[in-house]
Coordinates of N, CA and C in Angstrom, one line a residue:
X1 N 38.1 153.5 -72.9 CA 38.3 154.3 -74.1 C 37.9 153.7 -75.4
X2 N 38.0 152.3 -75.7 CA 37.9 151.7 -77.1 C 36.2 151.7 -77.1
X3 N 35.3 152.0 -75.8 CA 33.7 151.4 -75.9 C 33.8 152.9 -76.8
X4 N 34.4 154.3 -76.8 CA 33.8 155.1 -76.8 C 33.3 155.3 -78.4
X5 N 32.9 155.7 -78.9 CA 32.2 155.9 -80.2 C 32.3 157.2 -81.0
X6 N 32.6 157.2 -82.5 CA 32.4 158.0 -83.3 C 31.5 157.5 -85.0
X7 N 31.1 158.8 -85.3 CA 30.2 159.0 -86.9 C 31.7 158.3 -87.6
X8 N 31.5 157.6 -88.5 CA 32.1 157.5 -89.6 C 31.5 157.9 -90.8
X9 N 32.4 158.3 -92.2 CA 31.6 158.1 -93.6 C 32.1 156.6 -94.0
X10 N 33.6 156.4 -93.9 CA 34.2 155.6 -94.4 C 35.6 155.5 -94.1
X11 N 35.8 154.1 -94.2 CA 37.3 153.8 -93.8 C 37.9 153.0 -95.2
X12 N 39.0 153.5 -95.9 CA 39.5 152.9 -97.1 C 40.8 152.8 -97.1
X13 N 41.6 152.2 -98.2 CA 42.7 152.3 -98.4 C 43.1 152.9 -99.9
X14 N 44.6 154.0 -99.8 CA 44.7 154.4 -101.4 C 45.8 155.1 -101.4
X15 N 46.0 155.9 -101.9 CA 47.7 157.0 -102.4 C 47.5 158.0 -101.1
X16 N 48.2 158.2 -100.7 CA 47.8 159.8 -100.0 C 48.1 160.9 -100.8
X17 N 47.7 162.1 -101.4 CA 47.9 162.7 -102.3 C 47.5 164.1 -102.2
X18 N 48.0 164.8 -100.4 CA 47.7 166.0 -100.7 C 48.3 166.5 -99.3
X19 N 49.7 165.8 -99.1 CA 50.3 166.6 -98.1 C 52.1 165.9 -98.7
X20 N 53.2 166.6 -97.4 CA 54.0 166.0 -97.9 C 54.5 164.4 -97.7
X21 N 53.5 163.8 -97.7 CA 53.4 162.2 -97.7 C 52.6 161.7 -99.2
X22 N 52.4 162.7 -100.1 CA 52.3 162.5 -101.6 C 52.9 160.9 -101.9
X23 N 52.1 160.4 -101.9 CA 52.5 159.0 -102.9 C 52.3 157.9 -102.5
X24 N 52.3 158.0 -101.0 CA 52.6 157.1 -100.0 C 51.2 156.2 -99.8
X25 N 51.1 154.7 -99.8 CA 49.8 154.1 -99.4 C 49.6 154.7 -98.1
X26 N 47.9 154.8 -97.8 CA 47.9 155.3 -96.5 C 46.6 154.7 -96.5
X27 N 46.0 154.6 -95.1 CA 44.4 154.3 -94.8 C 43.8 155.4 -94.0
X28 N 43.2 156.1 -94.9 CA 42.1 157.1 -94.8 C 41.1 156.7 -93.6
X29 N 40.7 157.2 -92.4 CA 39.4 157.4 -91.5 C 38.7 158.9 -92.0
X30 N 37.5 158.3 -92.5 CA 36.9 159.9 -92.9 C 35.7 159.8 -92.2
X31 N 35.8 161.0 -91.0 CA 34.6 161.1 -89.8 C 33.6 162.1 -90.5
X32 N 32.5 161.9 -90.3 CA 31.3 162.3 -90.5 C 31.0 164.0 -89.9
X33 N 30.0 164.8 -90.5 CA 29.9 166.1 -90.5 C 31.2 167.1 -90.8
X34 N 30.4 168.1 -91.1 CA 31.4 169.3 -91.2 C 30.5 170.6 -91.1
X35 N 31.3 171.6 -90.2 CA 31.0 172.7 -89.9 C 30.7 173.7 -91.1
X36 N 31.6 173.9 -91.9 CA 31.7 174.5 -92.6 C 31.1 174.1 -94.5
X37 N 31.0 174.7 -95.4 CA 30.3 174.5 -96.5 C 31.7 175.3 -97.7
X38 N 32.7 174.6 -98.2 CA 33.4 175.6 -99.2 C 33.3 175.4 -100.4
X39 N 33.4 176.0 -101.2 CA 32.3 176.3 -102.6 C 33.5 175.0 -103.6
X40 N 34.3 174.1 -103.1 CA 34.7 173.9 -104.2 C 35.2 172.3 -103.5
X41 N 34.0 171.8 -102.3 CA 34.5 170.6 -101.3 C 33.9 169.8 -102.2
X42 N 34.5 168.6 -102.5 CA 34.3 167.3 -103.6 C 34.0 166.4 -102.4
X43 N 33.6 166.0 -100.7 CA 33.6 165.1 -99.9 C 32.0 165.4 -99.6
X44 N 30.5 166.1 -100.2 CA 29.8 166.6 -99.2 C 29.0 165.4 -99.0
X45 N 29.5 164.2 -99.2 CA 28.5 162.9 -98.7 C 29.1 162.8 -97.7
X46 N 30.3 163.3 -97.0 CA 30.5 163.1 -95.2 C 30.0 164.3 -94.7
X47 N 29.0 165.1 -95.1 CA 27.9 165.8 -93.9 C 27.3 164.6 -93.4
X48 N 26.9 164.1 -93.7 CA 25.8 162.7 -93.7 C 26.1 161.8 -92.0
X49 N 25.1 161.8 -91.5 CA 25.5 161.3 -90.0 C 26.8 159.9 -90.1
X50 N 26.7 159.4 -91.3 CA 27.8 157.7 -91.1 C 27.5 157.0 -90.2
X51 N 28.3 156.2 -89.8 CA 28.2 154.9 -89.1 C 28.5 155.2 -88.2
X52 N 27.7 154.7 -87.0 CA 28.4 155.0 -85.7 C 29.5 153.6 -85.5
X53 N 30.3 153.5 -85.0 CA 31.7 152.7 -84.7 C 32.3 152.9 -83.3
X54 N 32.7 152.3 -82.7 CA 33.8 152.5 -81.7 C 34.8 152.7 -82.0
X55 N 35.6 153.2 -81.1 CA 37.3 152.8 -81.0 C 38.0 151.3 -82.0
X56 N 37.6 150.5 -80.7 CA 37.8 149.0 -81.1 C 37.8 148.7 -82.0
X57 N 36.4 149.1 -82.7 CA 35.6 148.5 -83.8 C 36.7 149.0 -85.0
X58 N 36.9 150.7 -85.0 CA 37.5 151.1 -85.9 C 39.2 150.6 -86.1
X59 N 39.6 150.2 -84.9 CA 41.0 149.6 -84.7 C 41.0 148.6 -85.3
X60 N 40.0 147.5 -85.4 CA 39.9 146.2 -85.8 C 40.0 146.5 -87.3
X61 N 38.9 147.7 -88.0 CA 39.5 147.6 -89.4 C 40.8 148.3 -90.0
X62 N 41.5 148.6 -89.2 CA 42.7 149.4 -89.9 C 43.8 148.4 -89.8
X63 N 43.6 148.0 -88.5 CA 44.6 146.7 -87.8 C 44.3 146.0 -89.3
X64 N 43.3 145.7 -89.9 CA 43.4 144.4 -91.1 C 43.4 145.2 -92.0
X65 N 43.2 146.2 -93.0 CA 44.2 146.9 -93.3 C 45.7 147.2 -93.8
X66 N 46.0 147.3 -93.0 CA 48.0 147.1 -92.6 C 48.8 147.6 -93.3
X67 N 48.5 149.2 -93.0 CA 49.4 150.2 -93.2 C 50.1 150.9 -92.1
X68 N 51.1 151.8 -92.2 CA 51.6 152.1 -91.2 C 51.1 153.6 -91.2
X69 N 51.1 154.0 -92.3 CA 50.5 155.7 -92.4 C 48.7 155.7 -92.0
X70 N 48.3 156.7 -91.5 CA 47.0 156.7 -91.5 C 46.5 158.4 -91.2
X71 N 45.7 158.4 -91.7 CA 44.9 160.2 -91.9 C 44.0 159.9 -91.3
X72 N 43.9 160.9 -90.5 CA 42.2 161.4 -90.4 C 41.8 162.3 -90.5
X73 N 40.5 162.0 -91.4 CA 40.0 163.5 -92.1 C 38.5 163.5 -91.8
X74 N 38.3 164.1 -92.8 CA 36.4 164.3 -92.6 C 35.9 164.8 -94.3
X75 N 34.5 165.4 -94.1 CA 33.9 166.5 -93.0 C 34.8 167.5 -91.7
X76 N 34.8 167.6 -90.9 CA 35.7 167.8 -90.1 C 35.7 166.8 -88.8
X77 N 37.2 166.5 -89.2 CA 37.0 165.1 -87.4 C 36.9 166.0 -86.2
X78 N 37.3 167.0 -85.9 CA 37.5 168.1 -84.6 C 36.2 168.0 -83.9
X79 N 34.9 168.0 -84.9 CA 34.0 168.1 -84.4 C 33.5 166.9 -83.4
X80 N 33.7 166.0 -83.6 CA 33.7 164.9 -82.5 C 34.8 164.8 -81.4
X81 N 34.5 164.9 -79.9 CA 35.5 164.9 -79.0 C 36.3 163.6 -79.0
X82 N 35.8 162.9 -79.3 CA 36.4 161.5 -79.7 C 37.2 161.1 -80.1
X83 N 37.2 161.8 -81.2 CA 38.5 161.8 -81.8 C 39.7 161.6 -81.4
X84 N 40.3 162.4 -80.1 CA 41.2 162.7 -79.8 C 41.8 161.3 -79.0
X85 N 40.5 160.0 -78.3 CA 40.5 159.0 -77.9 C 41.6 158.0 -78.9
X86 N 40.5 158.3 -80.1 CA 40.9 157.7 -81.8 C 42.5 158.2 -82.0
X87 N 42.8 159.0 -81.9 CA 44.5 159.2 -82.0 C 45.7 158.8 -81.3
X88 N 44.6 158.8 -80.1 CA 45.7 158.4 -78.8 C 45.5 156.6 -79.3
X89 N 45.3 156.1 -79.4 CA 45.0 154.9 -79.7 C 46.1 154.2 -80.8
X90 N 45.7 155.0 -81.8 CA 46.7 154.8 -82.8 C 47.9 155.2 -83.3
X91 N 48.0 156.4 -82.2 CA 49.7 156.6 -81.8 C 50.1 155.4 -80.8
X92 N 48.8 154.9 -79.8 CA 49.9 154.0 -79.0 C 50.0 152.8 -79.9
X93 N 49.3 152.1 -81.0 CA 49.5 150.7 -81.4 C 50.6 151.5 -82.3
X94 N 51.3 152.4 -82.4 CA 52.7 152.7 -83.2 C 52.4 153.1 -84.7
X95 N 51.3 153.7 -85.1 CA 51.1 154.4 -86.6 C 51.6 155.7 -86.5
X96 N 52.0 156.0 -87.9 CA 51.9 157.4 -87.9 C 50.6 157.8 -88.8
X97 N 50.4 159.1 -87.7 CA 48.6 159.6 -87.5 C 49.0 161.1 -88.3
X98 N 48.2 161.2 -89.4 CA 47.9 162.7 -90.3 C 46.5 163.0 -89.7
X99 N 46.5 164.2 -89.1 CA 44.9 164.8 -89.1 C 44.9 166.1 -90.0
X100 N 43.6 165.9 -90.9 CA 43.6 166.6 -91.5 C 42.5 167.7 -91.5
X101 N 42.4 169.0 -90.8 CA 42.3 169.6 -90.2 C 40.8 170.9 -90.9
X102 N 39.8 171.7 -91.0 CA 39.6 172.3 -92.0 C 40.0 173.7 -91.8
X103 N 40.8 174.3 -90.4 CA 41.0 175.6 -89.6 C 40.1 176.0 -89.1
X104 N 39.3 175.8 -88.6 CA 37.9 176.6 -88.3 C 38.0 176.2 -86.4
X105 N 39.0 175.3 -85.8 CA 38.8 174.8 -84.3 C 40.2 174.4 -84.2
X106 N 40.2 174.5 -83.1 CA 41.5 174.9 -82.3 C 42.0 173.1 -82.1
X107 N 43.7 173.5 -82.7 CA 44.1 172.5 -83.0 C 45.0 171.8 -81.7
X108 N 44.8 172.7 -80.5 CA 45.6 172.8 -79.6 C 45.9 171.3 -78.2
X109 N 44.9 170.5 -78.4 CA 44.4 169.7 -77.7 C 44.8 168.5 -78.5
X110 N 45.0 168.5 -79.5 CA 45.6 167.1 -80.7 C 47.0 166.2 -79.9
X111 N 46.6 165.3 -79.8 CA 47.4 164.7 -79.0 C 49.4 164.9 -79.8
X112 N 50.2 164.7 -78.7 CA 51.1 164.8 -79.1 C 51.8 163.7 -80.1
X113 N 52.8 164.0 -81.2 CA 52.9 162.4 -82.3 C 52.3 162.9 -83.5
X114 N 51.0 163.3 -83.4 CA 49.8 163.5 -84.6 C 50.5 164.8 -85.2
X115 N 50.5 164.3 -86.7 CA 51.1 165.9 -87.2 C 49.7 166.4 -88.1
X116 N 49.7 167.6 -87.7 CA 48.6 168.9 -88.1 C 48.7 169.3 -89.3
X117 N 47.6 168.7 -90.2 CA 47.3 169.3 -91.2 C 46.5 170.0 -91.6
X118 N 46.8 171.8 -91.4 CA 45.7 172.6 -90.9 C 45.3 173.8 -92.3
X119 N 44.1 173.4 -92.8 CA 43.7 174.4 -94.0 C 43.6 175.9 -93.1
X120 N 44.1 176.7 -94.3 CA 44.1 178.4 -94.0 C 42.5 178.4 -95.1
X121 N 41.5 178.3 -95.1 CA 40.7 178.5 -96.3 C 40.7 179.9 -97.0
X122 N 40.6 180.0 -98.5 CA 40.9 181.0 -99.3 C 39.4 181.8 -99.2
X123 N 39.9 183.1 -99.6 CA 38.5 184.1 -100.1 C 37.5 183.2 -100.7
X124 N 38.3 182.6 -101.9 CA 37.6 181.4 -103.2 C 36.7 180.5 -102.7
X125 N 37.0 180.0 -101.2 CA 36.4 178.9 -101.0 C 34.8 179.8 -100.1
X126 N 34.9 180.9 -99.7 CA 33.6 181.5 -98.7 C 33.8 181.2 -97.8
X127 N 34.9 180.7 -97.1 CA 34.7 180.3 -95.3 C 36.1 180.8 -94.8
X128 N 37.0 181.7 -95.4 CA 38.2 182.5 -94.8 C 37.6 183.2 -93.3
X129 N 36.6 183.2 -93.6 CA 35.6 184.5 -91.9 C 35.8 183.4 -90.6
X130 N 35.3 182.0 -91.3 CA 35.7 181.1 -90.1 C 36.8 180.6 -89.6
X131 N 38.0 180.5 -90.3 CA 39.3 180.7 -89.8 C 39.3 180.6 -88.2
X132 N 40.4 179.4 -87.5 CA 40.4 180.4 -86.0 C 42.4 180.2 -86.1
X133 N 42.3 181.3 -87.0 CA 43.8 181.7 -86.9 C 44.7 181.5 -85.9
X134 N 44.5 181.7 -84.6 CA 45.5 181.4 -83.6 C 45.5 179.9 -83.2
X135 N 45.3 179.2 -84.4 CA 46.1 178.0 -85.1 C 47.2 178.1 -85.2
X136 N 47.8 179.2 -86.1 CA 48.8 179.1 -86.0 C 50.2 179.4 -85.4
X137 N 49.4 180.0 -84.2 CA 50.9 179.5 -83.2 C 50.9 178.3 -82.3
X138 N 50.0 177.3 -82.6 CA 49.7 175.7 -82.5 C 51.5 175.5 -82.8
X139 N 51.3 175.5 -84.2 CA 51.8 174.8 -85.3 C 53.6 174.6 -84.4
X140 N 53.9 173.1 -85.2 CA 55.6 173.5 -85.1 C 56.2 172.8 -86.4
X141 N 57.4 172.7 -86.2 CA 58.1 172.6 -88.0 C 57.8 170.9 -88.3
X142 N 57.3 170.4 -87.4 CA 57.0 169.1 -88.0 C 55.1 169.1 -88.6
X143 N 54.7 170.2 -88.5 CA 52.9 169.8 -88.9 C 53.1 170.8 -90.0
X144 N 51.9 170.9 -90.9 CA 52.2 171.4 -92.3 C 50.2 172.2 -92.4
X145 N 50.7 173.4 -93.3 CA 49.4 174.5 -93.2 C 49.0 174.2 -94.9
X146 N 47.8 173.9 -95.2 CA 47.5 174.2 -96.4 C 46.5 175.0 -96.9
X147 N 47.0 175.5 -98.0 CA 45.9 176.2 -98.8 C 45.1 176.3 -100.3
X148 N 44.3 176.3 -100.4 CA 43.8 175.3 -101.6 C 42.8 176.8 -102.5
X149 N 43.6 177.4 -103.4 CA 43.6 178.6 -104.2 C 42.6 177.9 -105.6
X150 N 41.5 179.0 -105.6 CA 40.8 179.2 -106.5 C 40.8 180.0 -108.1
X151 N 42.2 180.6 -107.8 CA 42.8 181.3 -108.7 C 43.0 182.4 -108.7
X152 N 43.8 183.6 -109.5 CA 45.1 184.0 -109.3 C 44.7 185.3 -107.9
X153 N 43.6 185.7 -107.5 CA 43.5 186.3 -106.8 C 43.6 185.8 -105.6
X154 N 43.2 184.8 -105.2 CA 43.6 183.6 -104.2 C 45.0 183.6 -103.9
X155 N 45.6 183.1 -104.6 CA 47.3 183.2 -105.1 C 47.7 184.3 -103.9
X156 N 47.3 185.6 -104.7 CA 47.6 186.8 -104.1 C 47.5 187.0 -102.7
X157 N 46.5 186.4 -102.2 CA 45.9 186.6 -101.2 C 46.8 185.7 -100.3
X158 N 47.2 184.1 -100.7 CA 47.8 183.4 -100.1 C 49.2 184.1 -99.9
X159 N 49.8 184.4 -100.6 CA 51.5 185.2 -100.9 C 51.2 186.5 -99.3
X160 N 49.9 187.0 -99.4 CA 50.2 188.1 -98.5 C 49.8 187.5 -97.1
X161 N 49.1 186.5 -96.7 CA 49.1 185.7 -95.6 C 50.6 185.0 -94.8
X162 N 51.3 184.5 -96.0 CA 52.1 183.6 -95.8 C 53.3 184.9 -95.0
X163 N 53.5 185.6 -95.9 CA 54.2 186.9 -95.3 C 54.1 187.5 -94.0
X164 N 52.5 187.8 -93.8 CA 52.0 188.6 -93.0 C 52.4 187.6 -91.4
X165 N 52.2 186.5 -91.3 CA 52.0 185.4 -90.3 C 53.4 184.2 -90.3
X166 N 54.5 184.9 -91.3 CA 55.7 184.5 -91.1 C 55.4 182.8 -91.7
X167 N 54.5 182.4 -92.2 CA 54.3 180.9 -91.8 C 55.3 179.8 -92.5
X168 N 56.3 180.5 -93.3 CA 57.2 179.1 -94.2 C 58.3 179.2 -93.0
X169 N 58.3 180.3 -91.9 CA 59.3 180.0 -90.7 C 58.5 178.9 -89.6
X170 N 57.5 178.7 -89.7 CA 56.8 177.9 -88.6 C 56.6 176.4 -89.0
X171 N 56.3 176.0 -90.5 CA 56.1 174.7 -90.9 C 55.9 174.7 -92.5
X172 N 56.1 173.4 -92.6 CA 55.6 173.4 -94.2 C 54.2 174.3 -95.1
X173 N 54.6 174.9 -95.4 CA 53.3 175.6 -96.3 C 52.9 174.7 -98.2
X174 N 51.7 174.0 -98.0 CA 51.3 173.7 -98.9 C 50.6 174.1 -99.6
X175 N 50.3 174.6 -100.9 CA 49.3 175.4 -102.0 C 48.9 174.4 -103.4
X176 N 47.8 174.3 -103.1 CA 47.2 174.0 -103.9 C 46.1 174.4 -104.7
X177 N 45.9 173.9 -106.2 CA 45.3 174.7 -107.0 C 43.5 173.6 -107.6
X178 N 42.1 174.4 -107.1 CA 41.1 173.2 -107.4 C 41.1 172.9 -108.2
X179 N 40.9 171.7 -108.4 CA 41.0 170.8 -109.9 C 39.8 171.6 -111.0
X180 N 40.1 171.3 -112.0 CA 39.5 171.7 -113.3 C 39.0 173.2 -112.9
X181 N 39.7 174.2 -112.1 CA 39.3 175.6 -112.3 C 40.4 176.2 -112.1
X182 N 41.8 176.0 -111.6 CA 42.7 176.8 -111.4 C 44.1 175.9 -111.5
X183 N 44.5 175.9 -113.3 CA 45.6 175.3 -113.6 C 46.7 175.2 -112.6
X184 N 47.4 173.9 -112.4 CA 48.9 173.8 -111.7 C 49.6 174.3 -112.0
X185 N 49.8 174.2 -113.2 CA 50.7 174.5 -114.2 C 50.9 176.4 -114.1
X186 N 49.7 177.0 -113.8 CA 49.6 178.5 -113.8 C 50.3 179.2 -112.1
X187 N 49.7 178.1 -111.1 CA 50.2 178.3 -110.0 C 51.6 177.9 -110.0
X188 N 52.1 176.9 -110.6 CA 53.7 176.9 -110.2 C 54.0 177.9 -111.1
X189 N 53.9 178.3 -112.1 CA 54.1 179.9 -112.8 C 54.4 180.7 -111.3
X190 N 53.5 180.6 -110.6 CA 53.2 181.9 -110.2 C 54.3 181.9 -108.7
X191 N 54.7 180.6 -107.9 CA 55.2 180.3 -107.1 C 57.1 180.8 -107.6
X192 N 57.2 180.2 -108.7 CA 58.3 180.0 -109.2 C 59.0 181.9 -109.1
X193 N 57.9 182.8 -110.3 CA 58.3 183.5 -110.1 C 58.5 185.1 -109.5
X194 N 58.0 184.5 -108.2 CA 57.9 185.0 -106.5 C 59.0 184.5 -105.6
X195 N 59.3 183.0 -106.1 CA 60.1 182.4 -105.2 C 59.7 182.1 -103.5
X196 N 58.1 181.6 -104.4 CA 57.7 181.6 -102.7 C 58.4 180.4 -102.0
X197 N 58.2 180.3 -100.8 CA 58.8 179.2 -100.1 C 57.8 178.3 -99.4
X198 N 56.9 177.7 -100.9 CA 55.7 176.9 -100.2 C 56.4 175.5 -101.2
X199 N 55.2 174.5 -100.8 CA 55.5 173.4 -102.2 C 53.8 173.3 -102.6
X200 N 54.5 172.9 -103.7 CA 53.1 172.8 -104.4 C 52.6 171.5 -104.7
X201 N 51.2 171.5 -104.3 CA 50.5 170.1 -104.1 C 49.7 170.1 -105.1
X202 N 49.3 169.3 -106.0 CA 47.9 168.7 -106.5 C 47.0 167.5 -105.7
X203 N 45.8 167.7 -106.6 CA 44.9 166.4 -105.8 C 45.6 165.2 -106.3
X204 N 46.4 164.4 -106.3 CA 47.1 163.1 -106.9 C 45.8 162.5 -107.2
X205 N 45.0 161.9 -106.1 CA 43.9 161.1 -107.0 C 42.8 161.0 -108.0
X206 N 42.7 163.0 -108.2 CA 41.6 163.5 -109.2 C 43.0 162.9 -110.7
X207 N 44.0 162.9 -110.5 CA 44.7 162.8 -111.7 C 44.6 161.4 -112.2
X208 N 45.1 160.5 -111.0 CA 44.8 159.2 -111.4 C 43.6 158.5 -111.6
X209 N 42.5 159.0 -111.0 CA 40.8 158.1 -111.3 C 40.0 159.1 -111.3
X210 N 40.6 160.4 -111.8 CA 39.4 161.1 -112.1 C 38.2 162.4 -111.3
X211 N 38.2 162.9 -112.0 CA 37.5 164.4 -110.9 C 36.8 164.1 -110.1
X212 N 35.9 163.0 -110.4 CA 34.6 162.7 -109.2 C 35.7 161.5 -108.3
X213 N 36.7 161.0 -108.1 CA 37.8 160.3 -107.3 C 37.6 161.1 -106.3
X214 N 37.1 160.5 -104.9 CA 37.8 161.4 -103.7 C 38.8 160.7 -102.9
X215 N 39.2 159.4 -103.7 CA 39.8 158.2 -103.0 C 41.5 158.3 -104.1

């Protein structure tokens, strides 16, 4: 398993700041390509083939590292079957494993431990068509669904999803608003008074280092 290989963009360390592990040091694995194109993705230097790496190889840098939280994201990681090697791995050396998901591929095969962090993509973003919704009867109350609103029609759109698909009874629902086009401050307006039963996320790191920050 450790010879087997995956694309990297990059492997770092920093805040985590866009699920309910907000705040928390974590070490980011961000795997290379993505299926999908959404009009408002700040990562498009991981379309880019990256580094090819092993198992091993990638264990050795997280091992030195030395966190206990760890994500994996992308581009989208799904798209590599590898991945799923990469998790089993790091659930057995005892981390806890965030995959961060873009909805578009079936979450169903993620090894058990790993909690699902699975985007619903908005109208706003242009890739709601690719959705593979029966995602979410994947889901259970420990993985968490996000959705990342373009503004207030988005909003709307999220409120009638969340209803329609029951989803604050299945897992955490997170909404978030893109930086510099669709105020927080307007979306927690808008949560507040609905009384939806999501939490509201920002980018933490666009706040702390800045809009071009993807770290």
């Amino acid at each position: 398993m450790e010879n087997k290989s995956l694309y990297i963009s990059e492997i770092f360390k920093s805040i985590q700041g866009e699920s309910t592990w907000q705040g928390t040091p974590c070490i980011f694995i961000r795997l290379s390509g993505c299926n999908l194109r959404c009009s408002y993705c700040d990562t498009r230097y991981s379309y880019a083939t990256g580094r090819e790496m092993t198992i091993a190889e990638i264990w050795a840098t997280v091992k030195n590292l030395n966190l206990p939280l760890i994500e994996i994201t992308g581009g989208e990681p799904l798209l590599q079957e590898n991945v799923l090697q990469l998790m089993e791995k790091l659930i057995a050396e005892g981390k806890q494993v965030l995959l961060e998901t873009n909805g578009s591929i079936s979450v169903n095969n993620v090894p058990a431990g790993v909690i699902r962090i699975v985007d619903i993509k908005s109208p706003g973003s242009g890739m709601y068509e690719k959705m593979e919704l029966s995602n979410i009867d994947c889901l259970t109350e420990n993985d968490q669904i996000k959705m990342v609103l373009c503004g207030k029609q988005d909003y709307l759109w999220a409120k009638k999803i969340i209803s329609q698909y029951n989803l604050d009874s299945k897992c955490t629902v997170l909404l978030s608003a893109v930086y510099n086009k669709f105020s927080p401050g307007e979306l927690a307006d808008l949560i507040v008074k609905d009384n939806l039963p999501v939490r509201l996320n920002v980018q933490l790191h666009k706040y702390m280092w800045g809009a071009n920050s993807h770290k």
